[in-house]
Coordinates of C-alpha atoms in Angstrom, one line a residue:
M213 CA 51.4 4.4 14.6
L214 CA 53.0 7.0 12.4
T215 CA 55.4 4.7 10.6
G216 CA 55.5 5.0 6.8
L217 CA 54.8 8.7 6.7
K218 CA 57.3 10.6 4.6
P219 CA 58.5 14.1 5.3
L220 CA 56.5 16.5 3.3
G221 CA 58.4 19.4 1.8
G222 CA 61.5 19.2 4.0
P223 CA 62.0 19.8 7.7
V224 CA 59.2 21.4 9.6
G225 CA 60.1 24.6 11.4
P226 CA 58.6 26.3 14.4
P227 CA 54.9 27.2 14.4
W228 CA 55.7 30.7 13.2
D229 CA 57.5 29.4 10.1
T230 CA 54.8 30.1 7.5
S231 CA 56.9 29.0 4.6
A232 CA 56.9 25.5 6.0
V233 CA 53.2 25.5 6.5
A234 CA 52.7 26.5 2.9
T235 CA 54.5 23.4 1.6
L236 CA 52.3 20.9 3.6
R237 CA 50.3 18.4 1.7
L238 CA 47.4 16.1 2.4
L239 CA 47.7 12.8 4.1
P240 CA 48.8 10.0 1.7
W241 CA 45.9 8.0 0.3
E242 CA 47.3 4.7 1.5
Y243 CA 47.3 6.0 5.1
S244 CA 43.5 6.1 5.1
V245 CA 43.4 2.6 3.5
R246 CA 45.8 1.2 6.2
N247 CA 43.6 2.7 9.0
L248 CA 40.7 0.6 7.9
F249 CA 42.7 -2.6 8.5
R250 CA 44.1 -1.5 11.8
R251 CA 40.8 -2.3 13.5
P252 CA 39.5 -5.3 11.5
L253 CA 36.6 -6.2 13.8
R254 CA 35.2 -2.6 13.9
T255 CA 35.7 -2.3 10.1
M256 CA 33.9 -5.5 9.4
L257 CA 30.9 -4.7 11.7
T258 CA 30.6 -1.2 10.0
L259 CA 30.8 -2.8 6.6
V260 CA 28.0 -5.3 7.5
G261 CA 25.8 -2.6 8.9
L262 CA 26.2 -0.3 5.9
T263 CA 25.7 -3.2 3.5
T264 CA 22.5 -4.2 5.2
V265 CA 21.2 -0.6 5.1
L266 CA 22.0 -0.1 1.4
L267 CA 20.6 -3.5 0.5
L268 CA 17.3 -2.5 2.2
V269 CA 17.3 0.8 0.3
L270 CA 18.0 -1.1 -3.0
V271 CA 15.0 -3.4 -2.3
V272 CA 12.6 -0.6 -1.6
V273 CA 13.8 1.4 -4.6
G274 CA 13.5 -1.7 -6.7
F275 CA 9.9 -2.2 -5.4
I276 CA 9.0 1.4 -6.4
R277 CA 10.5 1.1 -9.9
G278 CA 9.1 -2.4 -10.4
L279 CA 5.6 -1.2 -9.7
E280 CA 5.9 1.9 -11.9
S281 CA 7.5 -0.2 -14.7
S282 CA 4.8 -2.9 -14.6
L283 CA 2.0 -0.3 -14.9
A284 CA 3.9 1.7 -17.5
V285 CA 4.3 -1.2 -19.9
S286 CA 0.8 -2.7 -19.4
G287 CA -1.0 -0.2 -21.5
D288 CA -1.0 -0.1 -25.3
P289 CA -1.6 3.4 -26.8
D290 CA -3.5 1.9 -29.7
T291 CA -5.8 -0.2 -27.5
A292 CA -9.0 1.0 -25.8
I293 CA -11.4 -0.9 -23.5
V294 CA -15.1 -0.6 -23.2
F295 CA -16.8 -1.5 -20.0
A296 CA -19.8 -0.6 -17.8
L297 CA -20.4 3.1 -16.9
G298 CA -19.6 4.1 -13.3
M299 CA -17.2 1.3 -12.6
G300 CA -14.1 3.5 -12.3
E301 CA -11.0 1.3 -12.4
N302 CA -12.9 -1.8 -11.0
L303 CA -13.1 -3.9 -14.2
E304 CA -14.0 -7.0 -12.1
Y305 CA -17.3 -5.5 -11.2
S306 CA -18.2 -4.5 -14.7
A307 CA -21.0 -6.3 -16.6
I308 CA -22.0 -5.5 -20.2
P309 CA -24.1 -7.4 -22.8
R310 CA -22.2 -10.0 -24.8
Q311 CA -23.4 -8.5 -28.1
I312 CA -21.3 -5.3 -27.4
A313 CA -18.4 -7.3 -28.8
N314 CA -20.1 -7.2 -32.2
L315 CA -22.1 -3.9 -31.9
V316 CA -19.1 -1.6 -31.2
P317 CA -16.9 -2.8 -34.1
A318 CA -19.9 -2.6 -36.5
N319 CA -20.5 1.1 -35.5
V320 CA -17.0 2.4 -34.9
A321 CA -14.7 2.9 -37.8
G322 CA -10.9 2.5 -37.7
I323 CA -10.6 -0.6 -35.6
G324 CA -7.7 -2.7 -37.0
Q325 CA -8.4 -5.9 -38.9
M326 CA -6.7 -8.7 -40.8
Y327 CA -8.4 -10.8 -43.4
G328 CA -11.7 -9.3 -42.4
R329 CA -11.4 -10.2 -38.7
K330 CA -11.3 -7.2 -36.5
Y331 CA -8.9 -6.8 -33.5
V332 CA -11.5 -7.1 -30.8
S333 CA -11.2 -9.2 -27.6
P334 CA -14.3 -9.9 -25.5
E335 CA -13.2 -10.7 -22.0
I336 CA -14.5 -11.8 -18.6
Y337 CA -12.3 -10.5 -15.7
L338 CA -12.6 -11.4 -12.1
G339 CA -10.8 -12.0 -8.8
T340 CA -11.6 -15.4 -7.3
E341 CA -10.2 -18.0 -5.0
V342 CA -7.8 -20.4 -6.7
T343 CA -6.6 -23.6 -5.1
V344 CA -3.3 -24.9 -6.5
G345 CA -2.7 -28.7 -6.6
K346 CA -3.4 -30.5 -3.4
R347 CA -3.2 -27.4 -1.2
K348 CA -6.1 -27.0 1.2
E349 CA -6.0 -23.2 1.5
P350 CA -7.1 -21.2 -1.6
S351 CA -5.4 -18.0 -2.7
L352 CA -6.9 -14.9 -4.3
G353 CA -6.1 -14.9 -8.0
L354 CA -6.9 -12.9 -11.1
V355 CA -8.7 -14.9 -13.8
R356 CA -9.4 -13.6 -17.3
G357 CA -11.7 -15.4 -19.8
V358 CA -10.5 -14.7 -23.3
T359 CA -10.7 -16.0 -26.9
S360 CA -7.9 -16.6 -29.3
D361 CA -8.5 -13.0 -30.6
V362 CA -6.8 -11.7 -27.5
F363 CA -3.4 -12.0 -29.2
T364 CA -4.5 -9.4 -31.9
V365 CA -5.1 -6.9 -29.1
R366 CA -2.5 -7.8 -26.4
R367 CA 0.5 -7.7 -28.7
G368 CA 3.1 -8.3 -26.0
V369 CA 1.7 -11.6 -24.9
Q370 CA 3.5 -14.8 -26.0
I371 CA 3.1 -18.4 -25.1
E372 CA 6.5 -19.5 -23.7
Q373 CA 5.6 -23.1 -23.0
G374 CA 2.8 -25.4 -23.9
R375 CA -0.2 -24.4 -26.2
W376 CA -3.5 -22.6 -26.4
P377 CA -6.3 -24.2 -24.2
M378 CA -8.4 -26.7 -26.1
A379 CA -12.2 -26.9 -25.7
R380 CA -13.3 -29.4 -23.1
E381 CA -16.7 -30.7 -22.0
A382 CA -18.0 -29.5 -18.7
R383 CA -17.5 -32.8 -16.9
Q384 CA -13.8 -32.7 -17.8
P385 CA -11.1 -30.5 -16.4
G386 CA -10.7 -27.3 -18.4
E387 CA -7.5 -26.0 -19.7
I388 CA -5.8 -22.7 -18.8
L389 CA -2.8 -20.5 -19.5
V390 CA -0.9 -19.1 -16.5
G391 CA 1.3 -16.0 -16.6
T392 CA 4.9 -16.2 -15.6
L393 CA 4.1 -14.3 -12.3
A394 CA 0.9 -16.1 -11.5
A395 CA 2.6 -18.3 -9.0
T396 CA 3.9 -15.3 -7.2
K397 CA 0.4 -13.8 -7.1
L398 CA -1.0 -17.0 -5.7
G399 CA 1.8 -17.4 -3.2
V400 CA 3.0 -20.8 -4.5
D401 CA 6.2 -22.1 -6.0
K402 CA 6.5 -21.9 -9.8
A403 CA 7.0 -25.7 -9.9
E404 CA 3.4 -26.1 -8.7
L405 CA 2.1 -24.3 -11.8
A406 CA 4.0 -26.1 -14.5
V407 CA 2.4 -27.5 -17.7
G408 CA 0.2 -30.4 -16.7
D409 CA -0.5 -29.3 -13.1
Q410 CA -4.0 -28.7 -11.9
V411 CA -5.8 -25.8 -10.1
Q412 CA -9.3 -25.3 -9.0
F413 CA -11.5 -22.2 -9.2
E414 CA -15.2 -21.5 -9.7
G415 CA -16.1 -25.0 -8.8
R416 CA -14.1 -26.7 -11.5
R417 CA -10.7 -28.2 -12.0
W418 CA -8.4 -26.8 -14.6
V419 CA -5.2 -28.2 -16.2
V420 CA -2.3 -25.9 -17.1
S421 CA -1.8 -26.2 -20.9
G422 CA 0.7 -23.4 -21.3
I423 CA 2.7 -20.6 -19.7
F424 CA 2.7 -17.1 -21.2
S425 CA 4.7 -13.9 -20.8
A426 CA 3.6 -10.3 -21.5
A427 CA 6.9 -8.3 -21.6
G428 CA 6.6 -7.3 -17.9
A429 CA 2.9 -6.2 -18.1
A430 CA 0.4 -6.8 -15.4
F431 CA -1.1 -9.7 -17.4
E432 CA 1.7 -11.9 -16.3
S433 CA 0.2 -12.4 -12.9
E434 CA -3.2 -13.6 -14.3
V435 CA -4.7 -17.0 -15.2
W436 CA -6.3 -17.1 -18.6
C437 CA -8.9 -19.6 -19.7
R438 CA -11.4 -19.9 -22.6
Q439 CA -14.1 -17.3 -22.2
D440 CA -16.9 -19.6 -23.3
E441 CA -16.0 -22.3 -20.7
L442 CA -15.7 -19.7 -17.9
G443 CA -19.0 -18.2 -18.8
V444 CA -20.8 -21.6 -18.7
Q445 CA -19.1 -22.5 -15.4
M446 CA -20.1 -19.2 -13.8
Q447 CA -23.5 -19.3 -15.5
R448 CA -22.7 -15.8 -16.7
D449 CA -24.1 -14.5 -20.0
D450 CA -22.4 -11.1 -20.0
L451 CA -18.9 -9.8 -20.4
S452 CA -16.7 -7.6 -18.2
L453 CA -15.1 -5.6 -21.0
V454 CA -14.3 -5.5 -24.7
A455 CA -10.8 -4.5 -25.7
M456 CA -10.1 -3.3 -29.2
R457 CA -7.0 -2.1 -31.1
F458 CA -7.3 0.7 -33.6
G459 CA -5.5 0.8 -36.9
R460 CA -3.7 3.7 -38.5
D461 CA -6.9 5.5 -39.5
G462 CA -8.7 4.8 -36.2
T463 CA -9.5 7.5 -33.6
F464 CA -10.4 7.1 -30.0
G465 CA -12.9 10.0 -30.3
D466 CA -15.2 7.9 -32.5
L467 CA -15.4 5.2 -29.8
Q468 CA -16.1 7.8 -27.1
M469 CA -18.8 9.4 -29.3
F470 CA -20.5 6.1 -29.8
C471 CA -20.5 5.3 -26.0
S472 CA -21.9 8.8 -25.2
E473 CA -24.6 8.6 -27.8
R474 CA -25.8 5.1 -26.9
K475 CA -26.9 6.0 -23.4
D476 CA -29.2 3.0 -23.3
L477 CA -26.1 0.7 -23.2
N478 CA -24.4 2.5 -20.2
L479 CA -20.9 2.2 -21.6
Q480 CA -17.7 4.0 -21.1
A481 CA -14.5 3.8 -23.0
I482 CA -10.9 4.6 -22.0
R483 CA -7.5 4.2 -23.5
E484 CA -5.6 1.3 -22.0
T485 CA -2.7 3.6 -21.2
D486 CA -5.0 6.0 -19.4
Y487 CA -6.5 3.2 -17.4
Y488 CA -3.1 2.1 -16.1
A489 CA -2.2 5.7 -15.5
L490 CA -5.2 6.0 -13.2
L491 CA -4.0 2.9 -11.4
Q492 CA -0.6 4.4 -11.1
R493 CA -2.1 7.5 -9.6
D494 CA -4.1 5.4 -7.1
Y495 CA -1.0 3.7 -5.9
G496 CA 0.7 7.1 -5.5
P497 CA 0.4 7.1 -1.7
I498 CA 2.1 3.7 -1.6
R499 CA 5.0 5.0 -3.6
W500 CA 5.4 8.0 -1.4
L501 CA 5.3 5.7 1.7
A502 CA 8.0 3.6 0.1
W503 CA 10.2 6.7 -0.6
L504 CA 9.7 7.7 3.1
V505 CA 11.0 4.3 4.0
V506 CA 14.0 4.9 1.8
G507 CA 14.7 8.1 3.7
L508 CA 14.2 6.6 7.1
V509 CA 16.4 3.6 6.3
A510 CA 19.1 5.8 4.8
G511 CA 18.9 8.1 7.8
A512 CA 19.3 5.1 10.1
G513 CA 22.4 4.1 8.2
V514 CA 23.8 7.6 8.6
F515 CA 23.3 7.6 12.3
A516 CA 24.8 4.1 12.6
G517 CA 27.8 5.4 10.6
L518 CA 28.0 8.4 12.9
N519 CA 28.1 6.2 16.0
T520 CA 30.9 4.1 14.5
M521 CA 32.9 7.0 13.3
Y522 CA 32.5 8.8 16.7
A523 CA 34.0 5.8 18.5
S524 CA 36.8 5.6 15.9
A525 CA 37.5 9.4 15.9
M526 CA 37.6 9.8 19.7
G527 CA 39.9 6.8 20.0
R528 CA 42.4 8.5 17.6
V529 CA 42.7 11.9 19.3
R530 CA 46.3 11.4 20.3
E531 CA 47.2 10.2 16.8
W532 CA 45.7 13.4 15.2
A533 CA 47.3 15.6 17.8
A534 CA 50.7 14.1 16.9
L535 CA 50.0 14.6 13.2
Q536 CA 49.2 18.2 13.8
T537 CA 52.5 18.7 15.7
I538 CA 54.4 17.5 12.6
G539 CA 52.6 20.0 10.4
F540 CA 49.4 18.4 9.1
T541 CA 46.4 20.8 9.2
R542 CA 43.1 19.9 10.7
G543 CA 41.5 20.2 7.2
A544 CA 43.9 17.5 5.9
L545 CA 43.1 15.2 8.8
L546 CA 39.3 15.8 8.3
L547 CA 39.7 15.0 4.6
G548 CA 41.5 11.8 5.5
L549 CA 38.6 10.7 7.8
V550 CA 36.2 11.5 5.0
Q551 CA 38.3 9.3 2.7
E552 CA 38.0 6.4 5.1
G553 CA 34.2 6.9 5.3
V554 CA 33.9 7.0 1.5
L555 CA 36.0 3.9 1.1
M556 CA 33.9 2.0 3.6
A557 CA 30.6 3.2 2.1
S558 CA 31.9 2.4 -1.5
A559 CA 32.8 -1.1 -0.4
A560 CA 29.4 -1.6 1.2
T561 CA 27.6 -0.2 -1.9
L562 CA 29.5 -2.6 -4.2
L563 CA 28.7 -5.5 -1.8
A564 CA 25.0 -4.6 -1.5
T565 CA 24.7 -4.3 -5.3
A566 CA 26.4 -7.6 -5.9
I567 CA 24.0 -9.3 -3.5
A568 CA 21.0 -7.7 -5.1
L569 CA 22.0 -8.6 -8.6
V570 CA 22.7 -12.2 -7.7
G571 CA 19.9 -12.9 -5.2
L572 CA 17.1 -10.4 -6.0
R573 CA 17.4 -9.9 -9.8
S574 CA 14.4 -12.1 -10.5
A575 CA 12.6 -11.7 -7.2
A576 CA 8.9 -10.9 -7.5
V577 CA 6.5 -9.1 -5.2
R578 CA 2.8 -10.1 -4.7
F579 CA 0.5 -7.1 -4.7
T580 CA -3.2 -6.3 -4.9
M581 CA -3.1 -5.6 -8.6
G582 CA -1.2 -8.8 -9.2
A583 CA 2.6 -9.3 -9.0
F584 CA 5.7 -7.6 -10.5
E585 CA 9.4 -8.1 -10.4
L586 CA 11.8 -5.9 -8.4
A587 CA 13.5 -3.5 -10.8
I588 CA 17.2 -3.8 -9.8
D589 CA 18.3 -1.7 -12.8
G590 CA 20.7 1.0 -13.6
P591 CA 18.8 4.0 -12.1
S592 CA 18.1 2.0 -8.9
I593 CA 21.8 1.1 -8.6
L594 CA 22.9 4.7 -9.4
L595 CA 20.6 6.1 -6.7
V596 CA 21.9 3.6 -4.1
C597 CA 25.5 4.5 -5.0
G598 CA 24.7 8.2 -4.4
I599 CA 23.1 7.4 -1.1
G600 CA 26.1 5.2 -0.1
L601 CA 28.6 7.9 -0.9
A602 CA 26.5 10.5 0.9
M603 CA 26.4 8.2 4.0
G604 CA 30.2 8.0 3.9
V605 CA 30.7 11.7 3.7
V606 CA 28.0 12.8 6.2
G607 CA 28.9 10.1 8.6
A608 CA 32.5 11.2 8.8
I609 CA 32.4 15.0 9.1
P610 CA 30.6 15.5 12.4
P611 CA 32.8 13.2 14.5
G612 CA 35.9 14.5 12.8
L613 CA 35.0 18.1 13.6
R614 CA 34.4 17.2 17.2
A615 CA 37.6 15.4 17.6
L616 CA 39.7 18.0 15.9
R617 CA 38.3 20.9 18.0
M618 CA 40.4 19.6 21.0
P619 CA 43.6 21.6 21.5
I620 CA 46.8 19.8 20.5
V621 CA 48.2 19.7 24.0
E622 CA 45.1 18.1 25.5
G623 CA 45.0 15.7 22.6
L624 CA 48.5 14.5 23.2
K625 CA 47.6 13.8 26.9
A626 CA 44.3 12.0 25.9
V627 CA 44.0 8.3 26.9

C-alpha cells in the first residue's frame, strides 16, 4: 500500500527529532493520482455522480443566460413602438387605428427614411393556436402580421431560406415566414416547418415560404405573415402597434410629446430596449428561482461528494496512521485528500462541459415569451468550473479532518 514512496530528506528519527520533522515534504502528486485508480468502481460512480450534478448546473445556468441574452439582443436603441395606452407589456391586447402608421410619421420629426420612405412598420401581434401539418392538437404560437417595411425597422432580421410571402387570394393558402425557433415554440420538429410545409391558424391554411433569423432575438420564435392578409382573415381593421426607427437627428422625446398631447388617440410610446428591459424585470423571479436551483443542485453534489469521501477516508485510517508514523504530517495527508477531490471534480467538470458542448450547444427551450437557445458560453462554463473545484475542495476537507483526528495508535489497529 505504501510502495513507491521515497524517503524524504533522509532517515526519520524519533518523535523528538525536530530536525527530521523540519525536512518533511508533502505527499507526491502521483500518490494521489494512483489512489483514484485503486478503487475503480467507487471512483467511476463518484465521477458519474459529480458529472451529472455539474451537467444539471450547466443546463440551469445556460437557461438563465439564454433568457437574459435573448431579451438583451431583442431591443434596438434606435427603435420605438407605439401602442394602446394602458396595455403595459401586453402588446397582443393592444388595438390602435390603422391610420396611426401614417399620422405619427407625419407629425414626428427625425424618423429615419430612405428614398422618401420612412422606417415605419405597422404590425398586428397576437398569440393564437397553430396547427402544424397533419397534427390534430394545436399549439400556442406567436403570429405577427407585417409588411415588407419591417426589415427597415428590425435590422437584425434576415431570410435564411426561401423568400418573402407573396400575396394570395383568400380562398388560397397564404404564405408565411417562420423563425428559426418557431418549431421549438410550437413543440414540433424543425423538419415539420420547412419551406413548403403547411400550418393552420385563424381558420386558414398557410404555406411556409421562408425561414428567417434575428440574431438571437425573441422574433425568432414567431410566425410572420402579410399584415393585410392577416387583417382580412381576422376581420380586423386596426393594428396592435407601430414600430419606427429614428435617424441620427431623431429624438424619442418628440414621439412621447406627440402621444401625450394627442390624448384622443390613447397612445403610449416606449423604446424597444426599455420594453424588453421591462420583460426582463418581470421574469426576475424566474431567474432567482433558477439560481436557487443551481444552489440546491450544487449543494446536493457537495453532500454526495461528502458521503463518498467519508467512506473513502474512513477506509484508509490505517494507511494514514502508517504514513504519520514515517513522518508525514496530518496537514500533508489532508492536502493529499483535497488533491484527490480536486482531480475527481476537475475530471467531472471537463466531462460535463464536453457533453454540454456536444449535445446541448444548439438546444432550445420553449417559454411563455417564445423560445430561446441555452447559452453554453464562456461565462457559463467558467462558473461551472468554479463550482466543480469548490465541490472537490469542500467535499474532501470534512471527512479528512474527521479521519485524521484519530490517534495514530488507534488508527494502526483500525480494521
